[in-house]
Amino acid sequence: MNRLHQLYMEMIRYYQGDAARIQHFVKVHSFAKYIGEAEGLTETVQITLEAAALVHDIGIRAAEKKYGYSNGKLQEQEGPPLALEMLENLGFDAPVIERVCYLVAHHHTYEPVDGLDYRILLEADALVNLYEDAVHEEGVKAAYEHIFKTETARNICRMMFEIEKR
């Protein structure tokens, strides 16, 4: 089993009993994987993106335990040490771990975006959150204009939410 498959199962174990969070990271990973492949990422950047998509919300439980809630900033604060430990235990390469931890520490920060892996992670998470949070039409359109930059994610968003192409 490759490291990404191991990480996938480790995250299911991590969220055992929490079907909603498992469903969330699985959907974010699926969109990230597809968008990254369609946008032609290199193998290492693709692996980094997929690993980040799997662990992007790993800080939620720690934030809830420590603070009683888990907003985006707390997720960004609490997530990297947990991601680091999990990725090291699974034998990921140091540069991949470093970048994944950076992405986890910034996955609710929309500017500045430094890299296509970062952009795609934001887009994949937004595609899932717009649906899961039942965001109204104007909110979807605003997200479409401000978050979605890759042509692949823009196409998916337009089709999912029936946004007119401009």
GROMACS .gro file of C-alpha atoms in nm:
model
  166
    1MET     CA    1   0.000   0.000   0.000
    2ASN     CA    2   0.144   0.339  -0.092
    3ARG     CA    3   0.184   0.621   0.159
    4LEU     CA    4  -0.123   0.812   0.040
    5HIS     CA    5  -0.338   0.500   0.084
    6GLN     CA    6  -0.191   0.453   0.431
    7LEU     CA    7  -0.264   0.818   0.514
    8TYR     CA    8  -0.620   0.782   0.385
    9MET     CA    9  -0.683   0.489   0.622
   10GLU     CA   10  -0.499   0.660   0.909
   11MET     CA   11  -0.731   0.961   0.874
   12ILE     CA   12  -1.036   0.732   0.878
   13ARG     CA   13  -0.901   0.581   1.201
   14TYR     CA   14  -0.832   0.930   1.336
   15TYR     CA   15  -1.195   1.033   1.277
   16GLN     CA   16  -1.342   0.694   1.365
   17GLY     CA   17  -1.708   0.736   1.460
   18ASP     CA   18  -1.730   1.080   1.297
   19ALA     CA   19  -1.880   1.001   0.957
   20ALA     CA   20  -1.934   1.367   0.864
   21ARG     CA   21  -1.565   1.456   0.902
   22ILE     CA   22  -1.457   1.142   0.718
   23GLN     CA   23  -1.697   1.226   0.435
   24HIS     CA   24  -1.563   1.581   0.427
   25PHE     CA   25  -1.194   1.498   0.386
   26VAL     CA   26  -1.272   1.219   0.138
   27LYS     CA   27  -1.462   1.466  -0.082
   28VAL     CA   28  -1.195   1.734  -0.052
   29HIS     CA   29  -0.930   1.476  -0.144
   30SER     CA   30  -1.130   1.357  -0.445
   31PHE     CA   31  -1.170   1.708  -0.584
   32ALA     CA   32  -0.807   1.797  -0.508
   33LYS     CA   33  -0.681   1.481  -0.678
   34TYR     CA   34  -0.889   1.541  -0.989
   35ILE     CA   35  -0.811   1.913  -1.015
   36GLY     CA   36  -0.439   1.857  -0.957
   37GLU     CA   37  -0.421   1.588  -1.224
   38ALA     CA   38  -0.624   1.796  -1.470
   39GLU     CA   39  -0.402   2.099  -1.408
   40GLY     CA   40  -0.089   1.891  -1.472
   41LEU     CA   41   0.088   1.903  -1.136
   42THR     CA   42   0.422   1.725  -1.107
   43GLU     CA   43   0.420   1.395  -0.919
   44THR     CA   44   0.571   1.543  -0.601
   45VAL     CA   45   0.334   1.841  -0.597
   46GLN     CA   46   0.040   1.607  -0.661
   47ILE     CA   47   0.141   1.385  -0.367
   48THR     CA   48   0.182   1.693  -0.149
   49LEU     CA   49  -0.161   1.825  -0.252
   50GLU     CA   50  -0.333   1.494  -0.189
   51ALA     CA   51  -0.168   1.449   0.151
   52ALA     CA   52  -0.268   1.803   0.247
   53ALA     CA   53  -0.626   1.741   0.133
   54LEU     CA   54  -0.646   1.432   0.352
   55VAL     CA   55  -0.515   1.605   0.666
   56HIS     CA   56  -0.626   1.965   0.612
   57ASP     CA   57  -0.879   1.959   0.900
   58ILE     CA   58  -0.674   1.743   1.139
   59GLY     CA   59  -0.662   2.029   1.391
   60ILE     CA   60  -1.038   2.037   1.451
   61ARG     CA   61  -1.046   1.784   1.735
   62ALA     CA   62  -0.747   1.936   1.913
   63ALA     CA   63  -0.900   2.284   1.888
   64GLU     CA   64  -1.234   2.160   2.019
   65LYS     CA   65  -1.067   1.983   2.310
   66LYS     CA   66  -0.844   2.280   2.396
   67TYR     CA   67  -1.082   2.573   2.329
   68GLY     CA   68  -1.431   2.422   2.304
   69TYR     CA   69  -1.468   2.522   1.939
   70SER     CA   70  -1.270   2.502   1.615
   71ASN     CA   71  -1.277   2.805   1.388
   72GLY     CA   72  -1.049   2.825   1.085
   73LYS     CA   73  -0.765   3.001   1.263
   74LEU     CA   74  -0.759   2.746   1.544
   75GLN     CA   75  -0.760   2.463   1.289
   76GLU     CA   76  -0.460   2.626   1.120
   77GLN     CA   77  -0.286   2.662   1.458
   78GLU     CA   78  -0.354   2.314   1.598
   79GLY     CA   79  -0.328   2.109   1.279
   80PRO     CA   80   0.038   2.124   1.171
   81PRO     CA   81   0.192   1.941   1.470
   82LEU     CA   82  -0.061   1.658   1.431
   83ALA     CA   83  -0.005   1.638   1.055
   84LEU     CA   84   0.372   1.639   1.110
   85GLU     CA   85   0.355   1.346   1.350
   86MET     CA   86   0.123   1.142   1.128
   87LEU     CA   87   0.321   1.205   0.809
   88GLU     CA   88   0.655   1.129   0.977
   89ASN     CA   89   0.515   0.805   1.119
   90LEU     CA   90   0.407   0.703   0.768
   91GLY     CA   91   0.749   0.781   0.620
   92PHE     CA   92   0.667   1.076   0.394
   93ASP     CA   93   0.967   1.271   0.263
   94ALA     CA   94   1.071   1.577   0.464
   95PRO     CA   95   1.001   1.836   0.188
   96VAL     CA   96   0.650   1.694   0.139
   97ILE     CA   97   0.586   1.702   0.515
   98GLU     CA   98   0.708   2.061   0.540
   99ARG     CA   99   0.481   2.179   0.258
  100VAL     CA  100   0.180   1.982   0.384
  101CYS     CA  101   0.221   2.138   0.728
  102TYR     CA  102   0.241   2.482   0.566
  103LEU     CA  103  -0.078   2.413   0.370
  104VAL     CA  104  -0.260   2.288   0.682
  105ALA     CA  105  -0.145   2.605   0.862
  106HIS     CA  106  -0.295   2.822   0.585
  107HIS     CA  107  -0.595   2.634   0.444
  108HIS     CA  108  -0.837   2.903   0.569
  109THR     CA  109  -0.613   3.189   0.455
  110TYR     CA  110  -0.710   3.304   0.106
  111GLU     CA  111  -0.437   3.560   0.038
  112PRO     CA  112  -0.155   3.545  -0.049
  113VAL     CA  113  -0.158   3.206  -0.221
  114ASP     CA  114   0.190   3.079  -0.304
  115GLY     CA  115   0.158   2.780  -0.527
  116LEU     CA  116  -0.085   2.580  -0.734
  117ASP     CA  117  -0.108   2.312  -0.464
  118TYR     CA  118  -0.228   2.578  -0.219
  119ARG     CA  119  -0.477   2.721  -0.473
  120ILE     CA  120  -0.621   2.377  -0.552
  121LEU     CA  121  -0.654   2.285  -0.183
  122LEU     CA  122  -0.855   2.605  -0.125
  123GLU     CA  123  -1.070   2.531  -0.429
  124ALA     CA  124  -1.137   2.167  -0.338
  125ASP     CA  125  -1.228   2.260   0.021
  126ALA     CA  126  -1.453   2.540  -0.105
  127LEU     CA  127  -1.636   2.310  -0.348
  128VAL     CA  128  -1.720   2.078  -0.060
  129ASN     CA  129  -1.798   2.352   0.194
  130LEU     CA  130  -2.028   2.542  -0.042
  131TYR     CA  131  -2.240   2.228  -0.073
  132GLU     CA  132  -2.215   2.101   0.286
  133ASP     CA  133  -2.295   2.445   0.428
  134ALA     CA  134  -2.581   2.496   0.179
  135VAL     CA  135  -2.441   2.837   0.082
  136HIS     CA  136  -2.697   3.056  -0.091
  137GLU     CA  137  -2.667   3.151  -0.458
  138GLU     CA  138  -2.504   3.490  -0.400
  139GLY     CA  139  -2.245   3.336  -0.169
  140VAL     CA  140  -2.163   3.072  -0.429
  141LYS     CA  141  -2.124   3.338  -0.697
  142ALA     CA  142  -1.896   3.543  -0.471
  143ALA     CA  143  -1.684   3.236  -0.399
  144TYR     CA  144  -1.672   3.158  -0.771
  145GLU     CA  145  -1.535   3.505  -0.842
  146HIS     CA  146  -1.284   3.520  -0.556
  147ILE     CA  147  -1.167   3.167  -0.475
  148PHE     CA  148  -1.176   2.968  -0.797
  149LYS     CA  149  -0.883   3.045  -1.028
  150THR     CA  150  -0.796   2.715  -1.199
  151GLU     CA  151  -1.003   2.645  -1.508
  152THR     CA  152  -1.078   2.292  -1.383
  153ALA     CA  153  -1.223   2.408  -1.050
  154ARG     CA  154  -1.412   2.695  -1.217
  155ASN     CA  155  -1.575   2.445  -1.453
  156ILE     CA  156  -1.670   2.212  -1.167
  157CYS     CA  157  -1.814   2.501  -0.964
  158ARG     CA  158  -2.013   2.630  -1.262
  159MET     CA  159  -2.161   2.288  -1.328
  160MET     CA  160  -2.228   2.199  -0.962
  161PHE     CA  161  -2.408   2.521  -0.888
  162GLU     CA  162  -2.531   2.609  -1.239
  163ILE     CA  163  -2.344   2.937  -1.260
  164GLU     CA  164  -2.358   3.115  -1.593
  165LYS     CA  165  -2.020   3.131  -1.766
  166ARG     CA  166  -1.897   3.488  -1.790
   0.00000   0.00000   0.00000
